[in-house]
């Protein structure tokens, strides 16, 4: 591997780690909103567990879109916002099914009906499974296109290795 190839690989890993960290922060803010709305629906509106979970997830989809679009993936292409928003809602919906599926399985399938069991099933187990899916889906399908830093690096990657390490030309001396 050439020196520029190694530098590029390290840069991509660093950007991926930074992206994952930002996704995690947006997710943490979303988790606070999600947990608060879920428990308000459950205890003050006296709604059923899964209905409360669906309402809280719906509220947090908007919060997370704003955080991910304008912070986590701000350097990604911004064309096709309609496609991006629709894709975000669709993949968030799949994540919602995963997260609330864990809640439904725990509550109705296994009979764990306490508030603590509902919160653990939805906000720990379901959230972990749903977040892993969402991270993959958002970076693969929603916020597509290379980051601006990746574009400049990609041109550098195309330089043949022989050009990087200076092959000598025959001279007429």
Short mmCIF file of N, CA and C in Angstrom, two decimals, residues 38-167:
data_model
loop_
_atom_site.label_atom_id
_atom_site.label_comp_id
_atom_site.label_asym_id
_atom_site.label_seq_id
_atom_site.Cartn_x
_atom_site.Cartn_y
_atom_site.Cartn_z
N UNK A 38 -42.35 8.93 25.73
CA UNK A 38 -42.87 7.59 26.01
C UNK A 38 -43.49 7.53 27.41
N UNK A 39 -42.75 8.02 28.40
CA UNK A 39 -43.25 7.95 29.77
C UNK A 39 -44.40 8.91 30.02
N UNK A 40 -44.42 10.06 29.35
CA UNK A 40 -45.58 10.96 29.46
C UNK A 40 -46.83 10.29 28.89
N UNK A 41 -46.69 9.67 27.74
CA UNK A 41 -47.84 8.97 27.14
C UNK A 41 -48.31 7.81 28.02
N UNK A 42 -47.35 7.09 28.58
CA UNK A 42 -47.65 5.91 29.38
C UNK A 42 -48.31 6.28 30.71
N UNK A 43 -47.76 7.28 31.41
CA UNK A 43 -48.21 7.57 32.78
C UNK A 43 -49.23 8.69 32.89
N UNK A 44 -49.15 9.68 31.99
CA UNK A 44 -50.08 10.80 32.11
C UNK A 44 -51.25 10.70 31.15
N UNK A 45 -51.00 10.17 29.96
CA UNK A 45 -52.10 9.98 29.01
C UNK A 45 -52.71 8.58 29.14
N UNK A 46 -52.04 7.72 29.93
CA UNK A 46 -52.50 6.36 30.20
C UNK A 46 -52.74 5.55 28.92
N UNK A 47 -51.83 5.71 27.97
CA UNK A 47 -51.90 4.93 26.73
C UNK A 47 -51.18 3.60 26.92
N UNK A 48 -51.47 2.65 26.06
CA UNK A 48 -50.81 1.36 26.13
C UNK A 48 -49.33 1.51 25.77
N UNK A 49 -48.55 0.53 26.16
CA UNK A 49 -47.09 0.60 25.99
C UNK A 49 -46.67 0.77 24.54
N UNK A 50 -47.14 -0.07 23.65
CA UNK A 50 -46.70 0.00 22.27
C UNK A 50 -47.20 1.28 21.61
N UNK A 51 -48.42 1.70 21.90
CA UNK A 51 -48.94 2.96 21.34
C UNK A 51 -48.08 4.13 21.83
N UNK A 52 -47.71 4.13 23.10
CA UNK A 52 -46.84 5.18 23.63
C UNK A 52 -45.48 5.17 22.92
N UNK A 53 -44.97 3.96 22.66
CA UNK A 53 -43.69 3.83 21.96
C UNK A 53 -43.76 4.36 20.54
N UNK A 54 -44.84 4.09 19.84
CA UNK A 54 -44.99 4.57 18.47
C UNK A 54 -45.11 6.09 18.42
N UNK A 55 -45.83 6.66 19.37
CA UNK A 55 -45.96 8.12 19.42
C UNK A 55 -44.60 8.76 19.71
N UNK A 56 -43.89 8.23 20.70
CA UNK A 56 -42.60 8.83 21.06
C UNK A 56 -41.58 8.68 19.93
N UNK A 57 -41.59 7.56 19.23
CA UNK A 57 -40.69 7.38 18.08
C UNK A 57 -41.03 8.34 16.95
N UNK A 58 -42.29 8.58 16.73
CA UNK A 58 -42.71 9.50 15.68
C UNK A 58 -42.20 10.92 15.98
N UNK A 59 -42.31 11.34 17.23
CA UNK A 59 -41.82 12.67 17.62
C UNK A 59 -40.30 12.77 17.42
N UNK A 60 -39.59 11.73 17.79
CA UNK A 60 -38.13 11.79 17.74
C UNK A 60 -37.58 11.68 16.33
N UNK A 61 -38.34 11.17 15.39
CA UNK A 61 -37.86 11.10 14.00
C UNK A 61 -37.55 12.51 13.49
N UNK A 62 -38.40 13.46 13.78
CA UNK A 62 -38.15 14.85 13.37
C UNK A 62 -36.92 15.44 14.03
N UNK A 63 -36.77 15.20 15.33
CA UNK A 63 -35.61 15.68 16.07
C UNK A 63 -34.32 15.10 15.49
N UNK A 64 -34.32 13.81 15.23
CA UNK A 64 -33.12 13.15 14.72
C UNK A 64 -32.80 13.53 13.28
N UNK A 65 -33.82 13.79 12.47
CA UNK A 65 -33.54 14.22 11.09
C UNK A 65 -32.77 15.54 11.11
N UNK A 66 -33.25 16.48 11.90
CA UNK A 66 -32.59 17.78 11.97
C UNK A 66 -31.14 17.63 12.46
N UNK A 67 -30.94 16.85 13.52
CA UNK A 67 -29.59 16.65 14.04
C UNK A 67 -28.67 15.95 13.06
N UNK A 68 -29.17 14.93 12.40
CA UNK A 68 -28.32 14.19 11.46
C UNK A 68 -28.06 14.99 10.18
N UNK A 69 -29.05 15.64 9.63
CA UNK A 69 -28.87 16.40 8.39
C UNK A 69 -27.93 17.58 8.60
N UNK A 70 -28.11 18.32 9.69
CA UNK A 70 -27.38 19.57 9.86
C UNK A 70 -26.13 19.45 10.73
N UNK A 71 -25.86 18.26 11.26
CA UNK A 71 -24.63 18.11 12.02
C UNK A 71 -23.87 16.85 11.61
N UNK A 72 -24.44 15.68 11.83
CA UNK A 72 -23.73 14.43 11.55
C UNK A 72 -23.31 14.33 10.09
N UNK A 73 -24.24 14.58 9.18
CA UNK A 73 -23.98 14.41 7.75
C UNK A 73 -24.00 15.75 7.01
N UNK A 74 -23.61 16.83 7.67
CA UNK A 74 -23.69 18.16 7.06
C UNK A 74 -22.79 18.32 5.84
N UNK A 75 -21.73 17.51 5.76
CA UNK A 75 -20.81 17.62 4.63
C UNK A 75 -21.20 16.74 3.45
N UNK A 76 -22.31 16.04 3.56
CA UNK A 76 -22.78 15.21 2.45
C UNK A 76 -23.57 16.07 1.48
N UNK A 77 -23.72 15.56 0.27
CA UNK A 77 -24.47 16.27 -0.76
C UNK A 77 -25.86 16.62 -0.26
N UNK A 78 -26.30 17.82 -0.61
CA UNK A 78 -27.60 18.28 -0.14
C UNK A 78 -28.64 18.34 -1.26
N UNK A 79 -28.34 17.70 -2.36
CA UNK A 79 -29.31 17.66 -3.45
C UNK A 79 -30.32 16.55 -3.18
N UNK A 80 -31.50 16.72 -3.69
CA UNK A 80 -32.52 15.68 -3.52
C UNK A 80 -33.05 15.61 -2.11
N UNK A 81 -33.35 16.76 -1.51
CA UNK A 81 -33.84 16.78 -0.13
C UNK A 81 -35.14 16.00 0.03
N UNK A 82 -36.00 16.04 -0.97
CA UNK A 82 -37.26 15.29 -0.87
C UNK A 82 -36.99 13.81 -0.78
N UNK A 83 -36.11 13.30 -1.64
CA UNK A 83 -35.74 11.89 -1.61
C UNK A 83 -35.11 11.55 -0.26
N UNK A 84 -34.24 12.43 0.20
CA UNK A 84 -33.56 12.22 1.47
C UNK A 84 -34.56 12.16 2.64
N UNK A 85 -35.48 13.10 2.69
CA UNK A 85 -36.46 13.14 3.78
C UNK A 85 -37.37 11.91 3.75
N UNK A 86 -37.83 11.54 2.56
CA UNK A 86 -38.69 10.35 2.45
C UNK A 86 -37.92 9.10 2.86
N UNK A 87 -36.68 8.97 2.40
CA UNK A 87 -35.85 7.81 2.78
C UNK A 87 -35.62 7.78 4.28
N UNK A 88 -35.36 8.95 4.87
CA UNK A 88 -35.13 9.03 6.32
C UNK A 88 -36.36 8.54 7.08
N UNK A 89 -37.53 8.99 6.66
CA UNK A 89 -38.77 8.58 7.34
C UNK A 89 -39.00 7.08 7.17
N UNK A 90 -38.75 6.56 5.97
CA UNK A 90 -38.96 5.12 5.74
C UNK A 90 -38.01 4.29 6.61
N UNK A 91 -36.72 4.61 6.58
CA UNK A 91 -35.77 3.83 7.38
C UNK A 91 -35.96 4.06 8.87
N UNK A 92 -36.39 5.25 9.26
CA UNK A 92 -36.72 5.49 10.67
C UNK A 92 -37.93 4.65 11.07
N UNK A 93 -38.87 4.49 10.14
CA UNK A 93 -40.04 3.64 10.41
C UNK A 93 -39.64 2.19 10.62
N UNK A 94 -38.70 1.71 9.80
CA UNK A 94 -38.21 0.34 9.99
C UNK A 94 -37.52 0.23 11.35
N UNK A 95 -36.72 1.24 11.69
CA UNK A 95 -36.07 1.25 13.01
C UNK A 95 -37.09 1.28 14.14
N UNK A 96 -38.19 2.01 13.92
CA UNK A 96 -39.26 2.08 14.91
C UNK A 96 -39.90 0.70 15.10
N UNK A 97 -40.10 -0.02 14.01
CA UNK A 97 -40.67 -1.37 14.10
C UNK A 97 -39.71 -2.29 14.87
N UNK A 98 -38.43 -2.17 14.61
CA UNK A 98 -37.44 -2.99 15.33
C UNK A 98 -37.49 -2.66 16.82
N UNK A 99 -37.45 -1.36 17.15
CA UNK A 99 -37.43 -0.93 18.55
C UNK A 99 -38.70 -1.32 19.28
N UNK A 100 -39.84 -1.05 18.68
CA UNK A 100 -41.11 -1.38 19.34
C UNK A 100 -41.44 -2.86 19.24
N UNK A 101 -40.83 -3.55 18.29
CA UNK A 101 -40.97 -5.01 18.24
C UNK A 101 -40.36 -5.65 19.47
N UNK A 102 -39.21 -5.10 19.92
CA UNK A 102 -38.59 -5.61 21.16
C UNK A 102 -39.51 -5.35 22.35
N UNK A 103 -40.14 -4.18 22.37
CA UNK A 103 -41.09 -3.85 23.44
C UNK A 103 -42.30 -4.78 23.40
N UNK A 104 -42.87 -4.97 22.23
CA UNK A 104 -44.05 -5.84 22.10
C UNK A 104 -43.72 -7.27 22.50
N UNK A 105 -42.56 -7.77 22.06
CA UNK A 105 -42.16 -9.13 22.42
C UNK A 105 -42.01 -9.28 23.93
N UNK A 106 -41.36 -8.31 24.55
CA UNK A 106 -41.18 -8.36 26.00
C UNK A 106 -42.52 -8.25 26.74
N UNK A 107 -43.33 -7.27 26.34
CA UNK A 107 -44.57 -6.98 27.06
C UNK A 107 -45.64 -8.05 26.82
N UNK A 108 -45.89 -8.36 25.56
CA UNK A 108 -46.97 -9.28 25.24
C UNK A 108 -46.51 -10.73 25.08
N UNK A 109 -45.30 -10.91 24.58
CA UNK A 109 -44.80 -12.27 24.36
C UNK A 109 -44.28 -12.92 25.63
N UNK A 110 -43.45 -12.16 26.37
CA UNK A 110 -42.84 -12.73 27.58
C UNK A 110 -43.58 -12.35 28.85
N UNK A 111 -44.52 -11.41 28.78
CA UNK A 111 -45.32 -11.03 29.94
C UNK A 111 -44.62 -10.11 30.93
N UNK A 112 -43.55 -9.44 30.50
CA UNK A 112 -42.87 -8.46 31.37
C UNK A 112 -43.58 -7.13 31.21
N UNK A 113 -44.46 -6.81 32.16
CA UNK A 113 -45.35 -5.66 31.98
C UNK A 113 -45.07 -4.49 32.92
N UNK A 114 -44.03 -4.54 33.70
CA UNK A 114 -43.74 -3.42 34.59
C UNK A 114 -43.19 -2.24 33.78
N UNK A 115 -43.24 -1.07 34.37
CA UNK A 115 -42.69 0.13 33.72
C UNK A 115 -41.21 -0.06 33.43
N UNK A 116 -40.49 -0.65 34.38
CA UNK A 116 -39.05 -0.88 34.19
C UNK A 116 -38.81 -1.83 33.03
N UNK A 117 -39.56 -2.90 32.97
CA UNK A 117 -39.39 -3.88 31.87
C UNK A 117 -39.71 -3.24 30.52
N UNK A 118 -40.76 -2.42 30.46
CA UNK A 118 -41.11 -1.74 29.21
C UNK A 118 -40.00 -0.79 28.78
N UNK A 119 -39.44 -0.05 29.73
CA UNK A 119 -38.37 0.89 29.41
C UNK A 119 -37.10 0.17 28.98
N UNK A 120 -36.76 -0.93 29.63
CA UNK A 120 -35.56 -1.68 29.24
C UNK A 120 -35.74 -2.30 27.86
N UNK A 121 -36.90 -2.88 27.63
CA UNK A 121 -37.15 -3.52 26.33
C UNK A 121 -37.10 -2.50 25.19
N UNK A 122 -37.74 -1.34 25.39
CA UNK A 122 -37.80 -0.35 24.33
C UNK A 122 -36.55 0.51 24.26
N UNK A 123 -36.11 1.02 25.40
CA UNK A 123 -35.07 2.05 25.41
C UNK A 123 -33.65 1.52 25.62
N UNK A 124 -33.50 0.22 25.78
CA UNK A 124 -32.16 -0.36 25.86
C UNK A 124 -32.00 -1.39 24.73
N UNK A 125 -32.75 -2.47 24.82
CA UNK A 125 -32.62 -3.55 23.83
C UNK A 125 -33.09 -3.09 22.44
N UNK A 126 -34.31 -2.58 22.38
CA UNK A 126 -34.86 -2.14 21.10
C UNK A 126 -34.06 -0.99 20.50
N UNK A 127 -33.64 -0.06 21.36
CA UNK A 127 -32.87 1.08 20.88
C UNK A 127 -31.54 0.64 20.28
N UNK A 128 -30.84 -0.28 20.92
CA UNK A 128 -29.55 -0.76 20.41
C UNK A 128 -29.72 -1.42 19.03
N UNK A 129 -30.73 -2.27 18.91
CA UNK A 129 -30.97 -2.94 17.63
C UNK A 129 -31.40 -1.93 16.55
N UNK A 130 -32.31 -1.04 16.90
CA UNK A 130 -32.78 -0.05 15.95
C UNK A 130 -31.69 0.94 15.55
N UNK A 131 -30.85 1.35 16.50
CA UNK A 131 -29.78 2.31 16.20
C UNK A 131 -28.74 1.71 15.25
N UNK A 132 -28.40 0.46 15.45
CA UNK A 132 -27.44 -0.18 14.55
C UNK A 132 -28.00 -0.21 13.13
N UNK A 133 -29.27 -0.56 12.99
CA UNK A 133 -29.89 -0.55 11.67
C UNK A 133 -29.92 0.86 11.09
N UNK A 134 -30.34 1.84 11.88
CA UNK A 134 -30.46 3.21 11.39
C UNK A 134 -29.12 3.78 10.94
N UNK A 135 -28.07 3.54 11.72
CA UNK A 135 -26.74 4.06 11.35
C UNK A 135 -26.35 3.53 9.98
N UNK A 136 -26.49 2.24 9.79
CA UNK A 136 -26.16 1.64 8.50
C UNK A 136 -27.03 2.22 7.39
N UNK A 137 -28.34 2.29 7.61
CA UNK A 137 -29.27 2.75 6.57
C UNK A 137 -29.05 4.22 6.23
N UNK A 138 -28.88 5.08 7.22
CA UNK A 138 -28.72 6.51 6.96
C UNK A 138 -27.46 6.79 6.16
N UNK A 139 -26.34 6.17 6.57
CA UNK A 139 -25.10 6.49 5.86
C UNK A 139 -25.03 5.79 4.50
N UNK A 140 -25.76 4.69 4.33
CA UNK A 140 -25.73 3.96 3.07
C UNK A 140 -26.78 4.48 2.08
N UNK A 141 -27.99 4.78 2.55
CA UNK A 141 -29.09 5.08 1.64
C UNK A 141 -29.65 6.49 1.74
N UNK A 142 -29.60 7.10 2.92
CA UNK A 142 -30.26 8.40 3.07
C UNK A 142 -29.31 9.55 2.74
N UNK A 143 -28.23 9.66 3.48
CA UNK A 143 -27.27 10.74 3.29
C UNK A 143 -26.15 10.23 2.39
N UNK A 144 -26.52 9.93 1.14
CA UNK A 144 -25.60 9.33 0.20
C UNK A 144 -24.63 10.37 -0.32
N UNK A 145 -23.69 9.87 -1.06
CA UNK A 145 -22.70 10.75 -1.66
C UNK A 145 -21.51 10.87 -0.73
N UNK A 146 -20.42 11.22 -1.32
CA UNK A 146 -19.20 11.32 -0.53
C UNK A 146 -19.18 12.63 0.23
N UNK A 147 -18.55 12.59 1.38
CA UNK A 147 -18.29 13.81 2.12
C UNK A 147 -17.33 14.65 1.29
N UNK A 148 -17.35 15.95 1.47
CA UNK A 148 -16.50 16.83 0.67
C UNK A 148 -15.03 16.46 0.82
N UNK A 149 -14.59 16.07 2.00
CA UNK A 149 -13.20 15.67 2.20
C UNK A 149 -12.88 14.42 1.39
N UNK A 150 -13.85 13.50 1.27
CA UNK A 150 -13.63 12.27 0.53
C UNK A 150 -13.42 12.53 -0.95
N UNK A 151 -14.07 13.57 -1.49
CA UNK A 151 -13.95 13.86 -2.91
C UNK A 151 -12.53 14.24 -3.25
N UNK A 152 -11.92 15.11 -2.43
CA UNK A 152 -10.55 15.51 -2.73
C UNK A 152 -9.58 14.35 -2.54
N UNK A 153 -9.86 13.50 -1.57
CA UNK A 153 -8.99 12.35 -1.36
C UNK A 153 -9.11 11.35 -2.50
N UNK A 154 -10.31 11.17 -3.02
CA UNK A 154 -10.52 10.19 -4.07
C UNK A 154 -9.67 10.50 -5.30
N UNK A 155 -9.51 11.78 -5.62
CA UNK A 155 -8.69 12.15 -6.77
C UNK A 155 -7.24 11.77 -6.50
N UNK A 156 -6.80 11.92 -5.27
CA UNK A 156 -5.43 11.58 -4.89
C UNK A 156 -5.20 10.07 -5.00
N UNK A 157 -6.24 9.30 -4.68
CA UNK A 157 -6.12 7.84 -4.73
C UNK A 157 -5.89 7.34 -6.15
N UNK A 158 -6.36 8.09 -7.15
CA UNK A 158 -6.28 7.63 -8.52
C UNK A 158 -4.89 7.79 -9.12
N UNK A 159 -3.99 8.47 -8.42
CA UNK A 159 -2.64 8.65 -8.93
C UNK A 159 -1.93 7.30 -8.89
N UNK A 160 -1.37 6.86 -9.98
CA UNK A 160 -0.68 5.57 -9.98
C UNK A 160 0.47 5.57 -9.00
N UNK A 161 0.74 4.41 -8.42
CA UNK A 161 1.80 4.29 -7.42
C UNK A 161 3.15 4.72 -7.98
N UNK A 162 3.42 4.42 -9.24
CA UNK A 162 4.71 4.79 -9.82
C UNK A 162 4.87 6.30 -9.85
N UNK A 163 3.78 7.05 -10.02
CA UNK A 163 3.88 8.50 -10.04
C UNK A 163 4.14 9.04 -8.64
N UNK A 164 3.64 8.35 -7.62
CA UNK A 164 3.82 8.81 -6.25
C UNK A 164 5.26 8.69 -5.79
N UNK A 165 5.95 7.72 -6.24
CA UNK A 165 7.30 7.48 -5.76
C UNK A 165 8.37 7.84 -6.79
N UNK A 166 8.00 8.64 -7.78
CA UNK A 166 8.94 9.26 -8.71
C UNK A 166 9.75 8.28 -9.55
N UNK A 167 9.16 7.75 -10.56
CA UNK A 167 9.95 6.96 -11.51
C UNK A 167 10.76 7.94 -12.33
#
